[in-house]
């Protein structure tokens, strides 16, 4: 298939092919569909990284839903967290009494989600759950656990399927480990 043959010179290794991702997204959609049977959902995608994941996931969730997007910053153009989280764009809908599912690309230190969860919890949703495509538990600095998780991955800086390095590589259909020389410049 296309996904297996395509080579990207900046990638040291392909961790997840487009087929791996599609299969898992379908499973997550089925799980979420079961859990929210008879309910309506509000899905909040965290820009920009979660955009491809959210777009694919919402089409695998078979309960009525509305979605909105939020942008936060925790990383600049580097591969390390700044620790400071800032809301760059807020959602437009109210969350009171709503069943809310936050969709993230990756949980690394957990600082971003920790902040987001307490911020969204203050808006009095009926329930609040987290769905992340990737989880790097070895890097966790705060106690936060996703309710739905696509893949647990080792501690490497990954790009593709929404994940960037300095705004590049988001468009790749696969997820891969970036060659360290790309960000060290050596
Ligand atoms: P946390 O606050 O959990 O440390 O970081 C979450 C955010 O950091 C993610 O939403 C993502 O934007 C960025 N991030 C963390 N690990 C990686 C990674 O391996 N690759 C990329 N491209 N971004 C990452
Ligand atoms: Mg993110
Ligand atoms: Mg980024």
mmCIF file with all atom_site columns, N, CA, C and O in Angstrom, residues 70-73 85-91 115-116 119 123:
data_model
loop_
_atom_site.group_PDB
_atom_site.id
_atom_site.type_symbol
_atom_site.label_atom_id
_atom_site.label_alt_id
_atom_site.label_comp_id
_atom_site.label_asym_id
_atom_site.label_entity_id
_atom_site.label_seq_id
_atom_site.pdbx_PDB_ins_code
_atom_site.Cartn_x
_atom_site.Cartn_y
_atom_site.Cartn_z
_atom_site.occupancy
_atom_site.B_iso_or_equiv
_atom_site.pdbx_formal_charge
_atom_site.auth_seq_id
_atom_site.auth_comp_id
_atom_site.auth_asym_id
_atom_site.auth_atom_id
_atom_site.pdbx_PDB_model_num
ATOM 1  N N  . UNK A 1 70  ? -10.355 24.227 20.146 1.00 0.00 ? 70  UNK A N  1
ATOM 2  C CA . UNK A 1 70  ? -9.691  25.101 21.098 1.00 0.00 ? 70  UNK A CA 1
ATOM 3  C C  . UNK A 1 70  ? -8.201  25.089 20.752 1.00 0.00 ? 70  UNK A C  1
ATOM 4  O O  . UNK A 1 70  ? -7.673  24.053 20.337 1.00 0.00 ? 70  UNK A O  1
ATOM 5  N N  . UNK A 1 71  ? -7.561  26.222 20.926 1.00 0.00 ? 71  UNK A N  1
ATOM 6  C CA . UNK A 1 71  ? -6.111  26.250 20.682 1.00 0.00 ? 71  UNK A CA 1
ATOM 7  C C  . UNK A 1 71  ? -5.401  26.676 21.954 1.00 0.00 ? 71  UNK A C  1
ATOM 8  O O  . UNK A 1 71  ? -5.772  27.672 22.583 1.00 0.00 ? 71  UNK A O  1
ATOM 9  N N  . UNK A 1 72  ? -4.436  25.888 22.343 1.00 0.00 ? 72  UNK A N  1
ATOM 10 C CA . UNK A 1 72  ? -3.625  26.236 23.515 1.00 0.00 ? 72  UNK A CA 1
ATOM 11 C C  . UNK A 1 72  ? -2.157  26.169 23.103 1.00 0.00 ? 72  UNK A C  1
ATOM 12 O O  . UNK A 1 72  ? -1.805  25.493 22.146 1.00 0.00 ? 72  UNK A O  1
ATOM 13 N N  . UNK A 1 73  ? -1.346  26.865 23.826 1.00 0.00 ? 73  UNK A N  1
ATOM 14 C CA . UNK A 1 73  ? 0.084   26.769 23.516 1.00 0.00 ? 73  UNK A CA 1
ATOM 15 C C  . UNK A 1 73  ? 0.814   26.245 24.733 1.00 0.00 ? 73  UNK A C  1
ATOM 16 O O  . UNK A 1 73  ? 0.569   26.663 25.854 1.00 0.00 ? 73  UNK A O  1
ATOM 17 N N  . UNK A 1 85  ? 0.893   27.181 30.027 1.00 0.00 ? 85  UNK A N  1
ATOM 18 C CA . UNK A 1 85  ? -0.186  26.892 29.099 1.00 0.00 ? 85  UNK A CA 1
ATOM 19 C C  . UNK A 1 85  ? -1.031  28.147 28.932 1.00 0.00 ? 85  UNK A C  1
ATOM 20 O O  . UNK A 1 85  ? -1.361  28.819 29.900 1.00 0.00 ? 85  UNK A O  1
ATOM 21 N N  . UNK A 1 86  ? -1.374  28.437 27.701 1.00 0.00 ? 86  UNK A N  1
ATOM 22 C CA . UNK A 1 86  ? -2.136  29.645 27.412 1.00 0.00 ? 86  UNK A CA 1
ATOM 23 C C  . UNK A 1 86  ? -3.256  29.294 26.434 1.00 0.00 ? 86  UNK A C  1
ATOM 24 O O  . UNK A 1 86  ? -3.015  28.547 25.480 1.00 0.00 ? 86  UNK A O  1
ATOM 25 N N  . UNK A 1 87  ? -4.474  29.809 26.663 1.00 0.00 ? 87  UNK A N  1
ATOM 26 C CA . UNK A 1 87  ? -5.557  29.582 25.709 1.00 0.00 ? 87  UNK A CA 1
ATOM 27 C C  . UNK A 1 87  ? -5.444  30.628 24.600 1.00 0.00 ? 87  UNK A C  1
ATOM 28 O O  . UNK A 1 87  ? -5.558  31.826 24.843 1.00 0.00 ? 87  UNK A O  1
ATOM 29 N N  . UNK A 1 88  ? -5.196  30.171 23.382 1.00 0.00 ? 88  UNK A N  1
ATOM 30 C CA . UNK A 1 88  ? -5.057  31.080 22.239 1.00 0.00 ? 88  UNK A CA 1
ATOM 31 C C  . UNK A 1 88  ? -6.393  31.283 21.539 1.00 0.00 ? 88  UNK A C  1
ATOM 32 O O  . UNK A 1 88  ? -6.664  32.319 20.965 1.00 0.00 ? 88  UNK A O  1
ATOM 33 N N  . UNK A 1 89  ? -7.224  30.216 21.578 1.00 0.00 ? 89  UNK A N  1
ATOM 34 C CA . UNK A 1 89  ? -8.576  30.311 21.004 1.00 0.00 ? 89  UNK A CA 1
ATOM 35 C C  . UNK A 1 89  ? -9.495  29.457 21.850 1.00 0.00 ? 89  UNK A C  1
ATOM 36 O O  . UNK A 1 89  ? -9.225  28.280 22.055 1.00 0.00 ? 89  UNK A O  1
ATOM 37 N N  . UNK A 1 90  ? -10.572 30.058 22.325 1.00 0.00 ? 90  UNK A N  1
ATOM 38 C CA . UNK A 1 90  ? -11.506 29.309 23.164 1.00 0.00 ? 90  UNK A CA 1
ATOM 39 C C  . UNK A 1 90  ? -12.637 28.746 22.302 1.00 0.00 ? 90  UNK A C  1
ATOM 40 O O  . UNK A 1 90  ? -12.829 29.181 21.164 1.00 0.00 ? 90  UNK A O  1
ATOM 41 N N  . UNK A 1 91  ? -13.382 27.770 22.851 1.00 0.00 ? 91  UNK A N  1
ATOM 42 C CA . UNK A 1 91  ? -14.547 27.250 22.142 1.00 0.00 ? 91  UNK A CA 1
ATOM 43 C C  . UNK A 1 91  ? -15.661 28.289 22.205 1.00 0.00 ? 91  UNK A C  1
ATOM 44 O O  . UNK A 1 91  ? -15.634 29.202 23.023 1.00 0.00 ? 91  UNK A O  1
ATOM 45 N N  . UNK A 1 115 ? -4.108  21.417 32.817 1.00 0.00 ? 115 UNK A N  1
ATOM 46 C CA . UNK A 1 115 ? -4.635  22.773 32.812 1.00 0.00 ? 115 UNK A CA 1
ATOM 47 C C  . UNK A 1 115 ? -6.008  22.812 32.126 1.00 0.00 ? 115 UNK A C  1
ATOM 48 O O  . UNK A 1 115 ? -6.959  23.386 32.651 1.00 0.00 ? 115 UNK A O  1
ATOM 49 N N  . UNK A 1 116 ? -6.105  22.162 30.971 1.00 0.00 ? 116 UNK A N  1
ATOM 50 C CA . UNK A 1 116 ? -7.357  22.173 30.208 1.00 0.00 ? 116 UNK A CA 1
ATOM 51 C C  . UNK A 1 116 ? -8.503  21.550 30.985 1.00 0.00 ? 116 UNK A C  1
ATOM 52 O O  . UNK A 1 116 ? -9.619  22.060 30.992 1.00 0.00 ? 116 UNK A O  1
ATOM 53 N N  . UNK A 1 119 ? -9.719  23.846 33.631 1.00 0.00 ? 119 UNK A N  1
ATOM 54 C CA . UNK A 1 119 ? -10.393 24.980 32.993 1.00 0.00 ? 119 UNK A CA 1
ATOM 55 C C  . UNK A 1 119 ? -11.799 24.584 32.512 1.00 0.00 ? 119 UNK A C  1
ATOM 56 O O  . UNK A 1 119 ? -12.778 25.303 32.725 1.00 0.00 ? 119 UNK A O  1
ATOM 57 N N  . UNK A 1 123 ? -16.544 24.847 33.904 1.00 0.00 ? 123 UNK A N  1
ATOM 58 C CA . UNK A 1 123 ? -17.719 25.232 33.106 1.00 0.00 ? 123 UNK A CA 1
ATOM 59 C C  . UNK A 1 123 ? -18.903 24.289 33.342 1.00 0.00 ? 123 UNK A C  1
ATOM 60 O O  . UNK A 1 123 ? -19.889 24.315 32.603 1.00 0.00 ? 123 UNK A O  1
#
